Structure formats: structure tokens, C-alpha cells
Tab-separated table of C-alpha atoms and ligand atoms in Angstrom:
chain	number	residue	atom	x	y	z
Z	1338	MET	CA	-30.293	0.103	46.349
Z	1339	SER	CA	-32.948	2.071	48.236
Z	1340	ASN	CA	-36.377	2.335	46.685
Z	1341	ALA	CA	-36.089	6.109	46.354
Z	1342	ARG	CA	-32.805	5.834	44.491
Z	1343	GLN	CA	-34.142	3.078	42.257
Z	1344	LEU	CA	-37.179	5.203	41.449
Z	1345	LYS	CA	-35.009	8.198	40.630
Z	1346	LYS	CA	-32.946	6.064	38.262
Z	1347	GLU	CA	-36.016	4.693	36.562
Z	1348	ASN	CA	-37.418	8.196	36.100
Z	1349	MET	CA	-34.162	9.430	34.677
Z	1350	ARG	CA	-34.002	6.466	32.333
Z	1351	SER	CA	-37.491	7.256	30.965
Z	1352	VAL	CA	-36.515	10.886	30.410
Z	1353	ILE	CA	-33.314	9.881	28.626
Z	1354	GLN	CA	-35.177	7.430	26.367
Z	1355	VAL	CA	-37.446	10.255	25.266
Z	1356	ILE	CA	-34.812	12.935	24.721
Z	1357	ARG	CA	-32.600	10.627	22.676
Z	1358	ASN	CA	-35.384	10.386	20.111
Z	1359	SER	CA	-36.244	14.114	20.028
Z	1360	ASP	CA	-34.520	16.970	18.199
Z	1361	ALA	CA	-35.608	19.583	20.729
Z	1362	PHE	CA	-38.057	19.444	23.597
Z	1363	THR	CA	-39.572	21.335	26.477
Z	1364	LYS	CA	-40.098	20.156	30.043
Z	1365	PRO	CA	-43.910	19.941	29.635
Z	1366	GLU	CA	-43.386	17.747	26.543
Z	1367	ILE	CA	-41.153	15.409	28.538
Z	1368	ALA	CA	-43.680	15.300	31.351
Z	1369	GLN	CA	-46.389	14.385	28.879
Z	1370	ALA	CA	-44.294	11.713	27.121
Z	1371	THR	CA	-43.096	10.061	30.344
Z	1372	GLY	CA	-46.139	10.561	32.563
Z	1373	LEU	CA	-43.871	12.066	35.261
Z	1374	THR	CA	-44.807	15.147	37.261
Z	1375	GLY	CA	-43.547	18.583	36.237
Z	1376	ALA	CA	-41.429	18.820	39.410
Z	1377	THR	CA	-39.722	15.461	38.781
Z	1378	VAL	CA	-38.981	16.369	35.155
Z	1379	HIS	CA	-37.634	19.761	36.259
Z	1380	SER	CA	-35.116	18.224	38.675
Z	1381	ILE	CA	-33.991	15.559	36.172
Z	1382	ILE	CA	-33.493	18.090	33.365
Z	1383	LEU	CA	-31.512	20.283	35.749
Z	1384	GLU	CA	-29.264	17.358	36.660
Z	1385	LEU	CA	-28.734	16.310	33.034
Z	1386	GLU	CA	-27.889	19.901	32.150
Z	1387	GLU	CA	-25.316	19.991	34.947
Z	1388	ARG	CA	-23.823	16.737	33.660
Z	1389	GLY	CA	-23.284	18.444	30.285
Z	1390	LEU	CA	-25.754	16.235	28.460
Z	1391	LEU	CA	-28.222	18.985	27.559
Z	1392	ASP	CA	-27.990	22.426	25.967
Z	1393	LYS	CA	-30.609	25.161	25.984
Z	1394	CYS	CA	-31.668	26.045	22.441
Z	1395	GLY	CA	-34.185	28.925	22.417
Z	1396	PHE	CA	-37.858	28.906	23.313
Z	1397	SER	CA	-40.829	27.055	21.924
Z	1398	CYS	CA	-43.477	28.981	19.968
Z	1399	SER	CA	-46.643	29.189	21.930
Z	1400	ASN	CA	-50.128	30.533	21.450
Z	1401	GLY	CA	-50.268	33.356	23.899
Z	1402	GLY	CA	-49.016	31.778	27.158
Z	1403	ARG	CA	-45.482	31.854	28.500
Z	1404	LYS	CA	-42.910	30.409	26.084
Z	1405	ALA	CA	-41.202	27.278	27.320
Z	1406	GLN	CA	-37.461	26.739	27.345
Z	1407	LEU	CA	-36.290	24.345	24.601
Z	1408	TYR	CA	-33.534	21.823	25.265
Z	1409	LYS	CA	-31.568	19.477	23.044
Z	1410	VAL	CA	-28.877	16.872	23.560
Z	1411	ALA	CA	-25.460	18.591	23.490
Z	1412	ASN	CA	-23.814	18.030	20.093
Z	1413	ASP	CA	-20.466	17.041	21.447
Z	1414	TYR	CA	-21.682	15.004	24.362
Z	1415	ARG	CA	-19.824	11.719	24.738
Z	1416	TYR	CA	-19.370	9.237	21.934
Z	1417	VAL	CA	-19.304	5.479	22.008
Z	1418	VAL	CA	-17.643	2.908	19.795
Z	1419	GLY	CA	-19.467	-0.027	18.271
Z	1420	MET	CA	-17.369	-2.976	17.101
Z	1421	ALA	CA	-18.628	-6.057	15.327
Z	1422	LEU	CA	-16.182	-8.931	15.508
Z	1423	ARG	CA	-17.106	-11.239	12.639
Z	1424	THR	CA	-15.367	-14.362	11.394
Z	1425	ASN	CA	-14.053	-12.558	8.287
Z	1426	LYS	CA	-13.972	-8.891	9.244
Z	1427	ILE	CA	-13.892	-6.332	12.025
Z	1428	VAL	CA	-16.328	-3.448	11.581
Z	1429	ILE	CA	-15.971	-0.306	13.701
Z	1430	GLY	CA	-18.227	2.722	14.011
Z	1431	ILE	CA	-18.365	5.741	16.309
Z	1432	PHE	CA	-21.752	6.986	17.453
Z	1433	ASP	CA	-23.072	9.991	19.323
Z	1434	PHE	CA	-25.528	9.935	22.226
Z	1435	CYS	CA	-28.521	9.879	19.863
Z	1436	MET	CA	-27.000	6.880	18.049
Z	1437	LYS	CA	-26.093	8.929	14.977
Z	1438	MET	CA	-23.135	7.251	13.299
Z	1439	LEU	CA	-20.225	9.687	12.945
Z	1440	CYS	CA	-17.933	7.356	10.996
Z	1441	GLU	CA	-17.355	3.694	10.264
Z	1442	LYS	CA	-14.907	1.381	8.575
Z	1443	SER	CA	-14.799	-2.300	7.782
Z	1444	TYR	CA	-11.498	-4.167	7.950
Z	1445	GLU	CA	-11.026	-7.554	6.342
Z	1446	TRP	CA	-9.768	-9.904	9.066
Z	1447	MET	CA	-9.921	-13.681	8.873
Z	1448	LEU	CA	-10.393	-14.685	12.501
Z	1449	GLY	CA	-9.062	-18.209	11.960
Z	1450	ASP	CA	-5.711	-16.951	10.598
Z	1451	HIS	CA	-4.773	-14.991	13.735
Z	1452	SER	CA	-4.117	-15.530	17.426
Z	1453	VAL	CA	-6.478	-13.935	19.959
Z	1454	GLU	CA	-3.746	-11.470	20.904
Z	1455	GLU	CA	-3.251	-10.390	17.283
Z	1456	THR	CA	-6.970	-9.879	16.846
Z	1457	VAL	CA	-7.318	-7.815	20.024
Z	1458	HIS	CA	-4.361	-5.650	18.978
Z	1459	ALA	CA	-5.840	-5.214	15.515
Z	1460	MET	CA	-9.159	-4.067	17.027
Z	1461	ASN	CA	-7.341	-1.347	18.956
Z	1462	GLU	CA	-5.175	-0.311	15.958
Z	1463	PHE	CA	-8.220	-0.078	13.675
Z	1464	PHE	CA	-10.001	2.034	16.285
Z	1465	LEU	CA	-7.064	4.449	16.613
Z	1466	GLU	CA	-6.850	4.721	12.828
Z	1467	LEU	CA	-10.555	5.529	12.544
Z	1468	VAL	CA	-10.362	8.221	15.255
Z	1469	GLU	CA	-7.331	9.799	13.602
Z	1470	GLU	CA	-8.762	9.695	10.073
Z	1471	ASN	CA	-11.915	11.450	11.230
Z	1472	GLY	CA	-10.249	13.998	13.500
Z	1473	LEU	CA	-12.323	12.978	16.533
Z	1474	LYS	CA	-11.389	13.942	20.073
Z	1475	ARG	CA	-10.210	10.791	21.780
Z	1476	ASP	CA	-11.303	11.971	25.242
Z	1477	LYS	CA	-14.927	12.324	24.121
Z	1478	ILE	CA	-15.098	8.600	23.519
Z	1479	VAL	CA	-16.129	6.867	26.704
Z	1480	ALA	CA	-16.924	3.243	26.101
Z	1481	VAL	CA	-16.909	0.430	23.574
Z	1482	GLY	CA	-19.589	-2.135	22.780
Z	1483	VAL	CA	-18.458	-5.274	20.988
Z	1484	ASN	CA	-20.698	-7.980	19.623
Z	1485	VAL	CA	-19.446	-11.427	18.761
Z	1486	PRO	CA	-21.026	-14.449	17.084
Z	1487	GLY	CA	-21.091	-16.694	20.134
Z	1488	PRO	CA	-22.125	-17.055	23.774
Z	1489	VAL	CA	-20.785	-14.462	26.207
Z	1490	ASP	CA	-20.982	-13.809	29.928
Z	1491	TYR	CA	-22.001	-10.205	29.314
Z	1492	ARG	CA	-21.499	-9.180	32.962
Z	1493	THR	CA	-17.762	-9.880	32.760
Z	1494	GLY	CA	-17.266	-9.645	28.984
Z	1495	ARG	CA	-15.889	-13.158	28.832
Z	1496	ILE	CA	-16.502	-15.081	25.611
Z	1497	PHE	CA	-17.424	-18.695	26.401
Z	1498	SER	CA	-16.578	-19.904	22.909
Z	1499	LEU	CA	-16.790	-19.040	19.219
Z	1500	ARG	CA	-17.762	-22.226	17.467
Z	1501	GLY	CA	-15.238	-23.358	14.891
Z	1502	TYR	CA	-12.536	-21.096	16.429
Z	1503	SER	CA	-10.975	-23.127	19.211
Z	1504	LYS	CA	-8.559	-20.336	20.247
Z	1505	TRP	CA	-11.586	-18.275	21.290
Z	1506	HIS	CA	-12.457	-20.316	24.303
Z	1507	ASN	CA	-12.916	-18.625	27.682
Z	1508	ILE	CA	-11.452	-15.311	26.578
Z	1509	ASN	CA	-12.169	-12.187	28.585
Z	1510	LEU	CA	-12.362	-9.801	25.656
Z	1511	ALA	CA	-13.657	-6.922	27.802
Z	1512	ASP	CA	-10.529	-7.022	29.990
Z	1513	GLU	CA	-8.009	-7.577	27.216
Z	1514	LEU	CA	-9.367	-4.981	24.824
Z	1515	GLY	CA	-10.220	-2.566	27.638
Z	1516	ARG	CA	-6.606	-2.612	28.848
Z	1517	LEU	CA	-5.319	-1.712	25.379
Z	1518	MET	CA	-7.948	0.897	24.593
Z	1519	GLY	CA	-7.888	2.424	28.067
Z	1520	MET	CA	-11.648	2.512	28.364
Z	1521	ARG	CA	-14.602	0.454	29.382
Z	1522	VAL	CA	-15.472	-2.387	26.996
Z	1523	LEU	CA	-18.779	-4.249	27.072
Z	1524	VAL	CA	-19.230	-7.465	25.137
Z	1525	ASP	CA	-22.382	-9.326	24.176
Z	1526	LYS	CA	-23.584	-11.994	21.778
Z	1527	ASP	CA	-24.636	-10.489	18.435
Z	1528	VAL	CA	-28.274	-11.601	18.598
Z	1529	ASN	CA	-28.660	-10.208	22.109
Z	1530	SER	CA	-27.341	-6.823	21.092
Z	1531	GLY	CA	-29.602	-7.111	18.030
Z	1532	ILE	CA	-32.734	-7.476	20.107
Z	1533	LEU	CA	-31.644	-4.527	22.268
Z	1534	LEU	CA	-31.374	-2.370	19.164
Z	1535	ILE	CA	-34.770	-3.543	17.912
Z	1536	LYS	CA	-36.298	-2.653	21.270
Z	1537	GLN	CA	-34.876	0.861	20.891
Z	1538	LEU	CA	-35.813	1.296	17.232
Z	1539	GLU	CA	-39.327	-0.043	17.681
Z	1540	LYS	CA	-39.771	1.822	20.979
Z	1541	SER	CA	-41.147	-1.440	22.339
Z	1542	PRO	CA	-42.927	-1.422	25.693
Z	1543	SER	CA	-40.789	-2.027	28.774
Z	1544	ASP	CA	-42.384	-5.450	29.263
Z	1545	ALA	CA	-42.064	-6.588	25.628
Z	1546	ASN	CA	-41.943	-10.295	24.750
Z	1547	MET	CA	-40.046	-10.591	21.485
Z	1548	LEU	CA	-37.897	-12.901	19.432
Z	1549	TYR	CA	-35.229	-11.720	17.034
Z	1550	ILE	CA	-33.981	-14.329	14.595
Z	1551	SER	CA	-30.814	-13.753	12.652
Z	1552	VAL	CA	-30.063	-15.870	9.587
Z	1553	GLU	CA	-26.562	-15.313	8.277
Z	1554	GLU	CA	-23.595	-17.689	8.098
Z	1555	GLY	CA	-25.121	-19.163	11.243
Z	1556	ILE	CA	-28.585	-18.888	12.781
Z	1557	GLY	CA	-29.383	-17.608	16.249
Z	1558	ALA	CA	-32.130	-15.898	18.198
Z	1559	GLY	CA	-32.296	-13.147	20.765
Z	1560	VAL	CA	-35.035	-13.810	23.289
Z	1561	MET	CA	-36.655	-10.986	25.232
Z	1562	ILE	CA	-39.039	-11.799	28.054
Z	1563	ASN	CA	-40.786	-8.997	29.969
Z	1564	GLY	CA	-38.400	-6.494	28.426
Z	1565	GLU	CA	-35.261	-8.353	29.567
Z	1566	ILE	CA	-32.949	-10.503	27.472
Z	1567	TYR	CA	-33.234	-14.133	28.443
Z	1568	ARG	CA	-29.713	-15.622	28.290
Z	1569	GLY	CA	-29.900	-18.907	30.148
Z	1570	ASN	CA	-27.154	-20.071	32.502
Z	1571	HIS	CA	-24.426	-20.597	29.901
Z	1572	GLY	CA	-25.269	-17.871	27.407
Z	1573	VAL	CA	-26.659	-20.375	24.921
Z	1574	ALA	CA	-30.375	-19.549	25.182
Z	1575	GLY	CA	-31.670	-18.781	21.699
Z	1576	GLU	CA	-29.180	-21.015	19.849
Z	1577	ILE	CA	-31.985	-22.182	17.577
Z	1578	GLY	CA	-29.514	-22.853	14.761
Z	1579	HIS	CA	-28.422	-25.890	16.746
Z	1580	THR	CA	-31.787	-27.468	17.324
Z	1581	THR	CA	-32.346	-30.679	15.384
Z	1582	VAL	CA	-34.649	-30.423	12.372
Z	1583	GLN	CA	-33.476	-33.512	10.467
Z	1584	GLU	CA	-33.257	-36.597	12.617
Z	1585	ASN	CA	-31.122	-38.403	10.063
Z	1586	GLY	CA	-29.248	-35.327	8.974
Z	1587	GLU	CA	-25.532	-34.573	8.891
Z	1588	ARG	CA	-23.431	-34.062	11.989
Z	1589	CYS	CA	-22.974	-30.386	12.823
Z	1590	ASN	CA	-19.733	-28.899	14.173
Z	1591	CYS	CA	-21.611	-28.325	17.457
Z	1592	GLY	CA	-21.842	-32.099	17.901
Z	1593	ASN	CA	-25.599	-32.443	17.282
Z	1594	ILE	CA	-27.198	-34.149	14.305
Z	1595	GLY	CA	-29.288	-32.406	11.626
Z	1596	CYS	CA	-29.097	-28.859	13.014
Z	1597	LEU	CA	-31.173	-26.086	11.439
Z	1598	GLU	CA	-27.947	-24.298	10.512
Z	1599	LEU	CA	-27.037	-27.176	8.173
Z	1600	VAL	CA	-30.169	-26.517	6.123
Z	1601	SER	CA	-31.223	-22.891	6.418
Z	1602	SER	CA	-28.130	-20.743	7.045
Z	1603	ASP	CA	-26.517	-18.746	4.239
Z	1604	PHE	CA	-23.521	-21.017	4.615
Z	1605	ALA	CA	-25.634	-24.172	4.077
Z	1606	ILE	CA	-27.448	-22.673	1.095
Z	1607	ILE	CA	-24.175	-21.630	-0.538
Z	1608	ARG	CA	-22.641	-25.056	0.070
Z	1609	LYS	CA	-25.635	-26.866	-1.431
Z	1610	ALA	CA	-25.923	-24.527	-4.418
Z	1611	LYS	CA	-22.223	-24.948	-5.156
Z	1612	ALA	CA	-22.571	-28.721	-5.099
Z	1613	ILE	CA	-25.524	-28.538	-7.509
Z	1614	LEU	CA	-23.623	-26.230	-9.854
Z	1615	GLY	CA	-20.456	-28.319	-9.606
Z	1616	LEU	CA	-18.459	-25.328	-8.380
Z	1617	PRO	CA	-15.204	-26.050	-6.514
Z	1618	GLU	CA	-15.330	-25.519	-2.749
Z	1619	GLU	CA	-12.848	-22.656	-2.794
Z	1620	LYS	CA	-14.851	-20.710	-5.418
Z	1621	LYS	CA	-16.425	-17.523	-4.017
Z	1622	PHE	CA	-20.191	-17.723	-4.279
Z	1623	THR	CA	-22.777	-15.715	-2.368
Z	1624	VAL	CA	-26.321	-16.339	-1.199
Z	1625	GLU	CA	-27.382	-13.435	-3.466
Z	1626	GLU	CA	-25.927	-15.278	-6.476
Z	1627	ALA	CA	-27.724	-18.449	-5.405
Z	1628	MET	CA	-30.996	-16.492	-5.215
Z	1629	GLU	CA	-30.374	-15.055	-8.674
Z	1630	ARG	CA	-29.974	-18.591	-10.047
Z	1631	SER	CA	-33.130	-19.698	-8.256
Z	1632	ARG	CA	-35.154	-16.826	-9.687
Z	1633	GLY	CA	-33.607	-17.477	-13.094
Z	1634	GLY	CA	-35.433	-20.808	-13.131
Z	1635	GLU	CA	-32.851	-23.252	-11.762
Z	1636	LYS	CA	-35.259	-25.623	-10.044
Z	1637	ASP	CA	-32.704	-27.526	-7.924
Z	1638	ILE	CA	-31.476	-24.308	-6.362
Z	1639	GLU	CA	-35.017	-23.046	-5.849
Z	1640	GLU	CA	-35.650	-26.281	-3.958
Z	1641	VAL	CA	-32.703	-25.518	-1.642
Z	1642	PHE	CA	-34.390	-22.245	-0.675
Z	1643	VAL	CA	-37.812	-23.842	-0.299
Z	1644	THR	CA	-36.382	-26.496	2.048
Z	1645	ALA	CA	-34.457	-23.837	3.988
Z	1646	THR	CA	-37.688	-21.845	4.424
Z	1647	LYS	CA	-39.657	-24.897	5.526
Z	1648	TYR	CA	-37.226	-25.849	8.299
Z	1649	LEU	CA	-36.812	-22.249	9.385
Z	1650	ALA	CA	-40.599	-22.013	9.736
Z	1651	THR	CA	-40.683	-25.250	11.757
Z	1652	THR	CA	-38.074	-23.923	14.158
Z	1653	ILE	CA	-39.769	-20.548	14.500
Z	1654	ARG	CA	-43.054	-22.324	15.219
Z	1655	ASN	CA	-41.337	-24.395	17.923
Z	1656	SER	CA	-39.749	-21.259	19.413
Z	1657	PHE	CA	-43.138	-19.660	19.316
Z	1658	MET	CA	-44.609	-22.478	21.357
Z	1659	LEU	CA	-41.805	-22.063	23.914
Z	1660	TYR	CA	-42.004	-18.307	24.362
Z	1661	ASP	CA	-45.350	-17.064	22.992
Z	1662	PRO	CA	-43.965	-13.635	21.940
Z	1663	ASP	CA	-45.952	-10.604	20.738
Z	1664	GLU	CA	-43.523	-9.942	17.933
Z	1665	ILE	CA	-40.975	-11.840	15.890
Z	1666	PHE	CA	-38.285	-10.042	13.923
Z	1667	ILE	CA	-36.292	-11.883	11.288
Z	1668	ARG	CA	-33.112	-10.631	9.658
Z	1669	CYS	CA	-32.347	-12.746	6.601
Z	1670	LYS	CA	-30.840	-11.579	3.331
Z	1671	TRP	CA	-32.466	-14.217	1.133
Z	1672	LEU	CA	-35.957	-13.755	2.588
Z	1673	GLU	CA	-35.490	-10.026	2.022
Z	1674	LEU	CA	-34.575	-10.715	-1.615
Z	1675	ASN	CA	-37.547	-12.988	-2.182
Z	1676	LYS	CA	-40.673	-11.828	-0.343
Z	1677	LYS	CA	-42.636	-14.759	-1.801
Z	1678	LEU	CA	-40.512	-17.044	0.361
Z	1679	PHE	CA	-41.145	-14.813	3.364
Z	1680	PHE	CA	-44.914	-15.115	2.839
Z	1681	LYS	CA	-44.483	-18.862	2.401
Z	1682	LEU	CA	-42.633	-18.934	5.729
Z	1683	ILE	CA	-45.549	-17.161	7.393
Z	1684	ASP	CA	-48.023	-19.612	5.839
Z	1685	ASP	CA	-45.889	-22.574	6.944
Z	1686	LEU	CA	-45.672	-21.094	10.409
Z	1687	TYR	CA	-49.382	-20.996	10.995
Z	1688	ASP	CA	-50.312	-23.913	8.763
Z	1689	GLU	CA	-53.108	-25.818	10.528
Z	1690	ASN	CA	-52.025	-24.602	13.948
Z	1691	THR	CA	-55.059	-23.908	16.089
Z	1692	LEU	CA	-53.057	-22.510	19.012
Z	1693	ILE	CA	-51.754	-19.429	17.238
Z	1694	ASP	CA	-54.133	-16.783	16.047
Z	1695	ARG	CA	-52.762	-15.383	12.815
Z	1696	GLY	CA	-53.544	-11.780	13.625
Z	1697	ASN	CA	-52.057	-11.850	17.105
Z	1698	ILE	CA	-48.351	-11.914	16.349
Z	1699	LYS	CA	-46.474	-9.387	14.319
Z	1700	ILE	CA	-43.810	-11.013	12.172
Z	1701	SER	CA	-41.528	-8.715	10.239
Z	1702	LEU	CA	-38.233	-8.606	8.424
Z	1703	VAL	CA	-35.534	-6.365	9.876
Z	1704	ASN	CA	-34.023	-4.239	7.171
Z	1705	GLU	CA	-32.072	-1.649	9.131
Z	1706	ASP	CA	-28.902	-0.355	7.519
Z	1707	ARG	CA	-25.680	-1.227	9.458
Z	1708	PHE	CA	-27.719	-3.309	11.861
Z	1709	VAL	CA	-24.906	-5.350	13.405
Z	1710	LEU	CA	-22.665	-2.340	13.973
Z	1711	LYS	CA	-25.445	-0.222	15.444
Z	1712	SER	CA	-26.421	-3.051	17.738
Z	1713	ALA	CA	-22.838	-3.174	19.064
Z	1714	ALA	CA	-23.127	0.502	20.043
Z	1715	ALA	CA	-26.562	-0.218	21.523
Z	1716	ILE	CA	-24.879	-2.500	24.089
Z	1717	VAL	CA	-23.131	0.500	25.638
Z	1718	TRP	CA	-26.095	2.828	25.729
Z	1719	ASN	CA	-28.315	0.132	27.101
Z	1720	TYR	CA	-25.848	-0.822	29.798
Z	1721	GLU	CA	-25.138	2.791	30.653
Z	1722	LEU	CA	-28.831	3.475	31.022
Z	1723	GLU	CA	-28.948	0.623	33.499
Z	1724	SER	CA	-26.153	2.124	35.590
Z	1725	LEU	CA	-26.592	5.845	35.494
Z	1726	ASP	CA	-23.885	6.382	38.108
Z	1727	SER	CA	-21.211	5.327	35.641
Z	1728	ASP	CA	-18.606	7.651	34.136
Z	1729	THR	CA	-20.450	7.886	30.843
Z	1730	PHE	CA	-23.091	10.052	32.440
Z	1731	SER	CA	-20.927	12.005	34.865
Z	1732	SER	CA	-19.107	15.144	33.945
T	2570	ZN	ZN1	-25.283	-27.625	15.422
């Protein structure tokens, strides 16, 4: 791509980032927010208006001088679909250009009980049902972002594997689902789409160095270096749940010994708490219930959480030494429920470490509603912003 074209794209991308977060704006406001010249902003706004992305909406109030034209993102500009493929459910939401969720629905779906083909068909059926139920115009929907709990070649949408689900090996979900839905499908690993969403929500700088750590049934991390997701060669970068924390620990289903996931994931905590309480394996029991027991004074269960926190802190400290990020974001239900444990994690993290200055890194819990679903939609908008020539932005 020529330098001039690349520059034009970059300028347009900065303008779009700003207008997506504004209710209404004027050209001088965009120029100020992006640092671009008035002439550049003028030509970009004109082009976006021609593409149908912007509407004029009156004039700004001003003190004396000429009133400036106000613009806003067109209400019925294109929509995108976010889909979260989980091991026990499929969640679908439809979002507008400003990432406002128009509708959503969660469908119970046990991944292990179905063939890949059945699952892909179900994803399409659920989507059609949601569109119909909400009276949305099908032709306004332009692309689908899907996140999955495993490594993906995001350029082709091929899932390398979903651990524990042998049928999901080398599956090109983007092609298969795209054929059925008749639109572009983009697929990424859940933690990678998560860090993309965080970058948007936090309005992080374009060269941000961040880690996003997700603790759910499994544990994984999204790694962002200089504003770009670091994926590694096989999509497994950030698989911190499968780093060894207990040398003499159990064997994990990934093949390693003593993985972090066997100690600190929701799944591990539930399994250990059930064993302590003598509950049968098939009995439904949640990490919230385990936390309730712990806070109710059941020492053995409290110990499970303390151990989980300790090993999580060790792994985060190790990741820190590898990547030296400015910010670390953690999404973890049980740390959210017990802030004392979160503060303990931070203490454990720094401990006697002389290499990390306590004030230099921001560590926070992510508590965004519908995070996983929104991050699926974020895949599309992020990708589309990278390739502004695509259909999503053309009229
Ligand atoms: Zn493992």
C-alpha cells in the first residue's frame, strides 16, 4: 500500500475512533481530538457522510462566531453480530456501530454433545431467530464476530483446537458459518477479543502494552504489545493457564503437569470444594456458592481460594517479568466477590520484588457487563477499522 493511502487510512481510523464515542460532534472538535488539520477532517467527514455513516443533526451553540455543523453516527448504519461460543452455551448479540447492544439471547448448548456441523447450524438458526424476534432488517447486518475458548488462526478463522473437544480440531469456523449465514465471519480466541474490547473501553494509547487475564472455567491471557495483539506462531501465546505452578502436581488435560488451571480456575475451585464437602461429582455447584461457604467460615474452602490466589499471583508475576506491561486487567468472578483476596493477590505480586515499582503498573478487575459477548462484536469493528476498504464501510 502506498504511503499516502496508508496515511489516509490511519487518519480515517482516528476520526472513526473519536466519533464512535461521541453523541454529536463538529469538525473543529474532531480536529482537536485527533490532532489532524481542518482540511483533512473536512475531507474525511465528507467521505463518511457519502458512505452513509454520518447524519447532519443541527448546529452547535456558539458564543457569537459562526455556528458549526453538528454530525452524529447514522442511527441505522450497519449492525454487527457478536457470538460467544462457550462449552455450555451459545450467546448471540446484535450491536450498532457505536457498540450499543440492540438485542441478545443465550442458548444452552453443550458443545460436547453435538457434532461440529450441528453446532454451526445451531449458531445460524439462533441468529435467524434473534433477528426475527427483534424485527431487525437482515440486510443491515454486515458481519459476525465469534470468539471461542481456544487458539485460532484469526486471519483465516480456523480453530486450531478446543481443548477437551476433540471434534473441534482444525475447523475453519469462519468459512463454515459464513457460508450458512451468507456474510463475513471473523473468529478469534476469547482472550484476544477481550483485550481488544478493553483497549476500546479504556481508550488505551495506540502503543499500549497490556495484559488481560481471564479466570473462568479455564485461565488464559491476552497479550498486547505496542498496541498489537501478540499471538505467537500457533495461536497459543498467553496460555498462562497451562504453565506449571506445581512441579509435583496433577497431570492436566493439556499434557503438562501441575498447570495453573488445575489450581486457580473456577473449575478447579469447584472440584476441590465439592471434594471437601463430599458432594457427588454430578451435583451442580458454582464458584459463587464455594465463595459463600468460604465467607461463612468454612476454613478448608477458604484455603482453596487462598491457594488459588497465591498461584495466580505467581503466574501474573512471571508474565509481568516476560512482558513488562503498563496495565494488567483481570476478569475473575471470585476475586470480584472477595476484594480482600484481590488485594492479597496484589500484595503477593509485589512481595519482596525489587524489580517492579508498586506504583508503576495499574492492576484492575474488569467488571464490564456482557464482556464476552461485547468482545466478540469488537472483533468485527476492530478488523473493519483495519481494512476500511471492506464492504462494512462502503455504501
Ligand atoms: Zn494444562
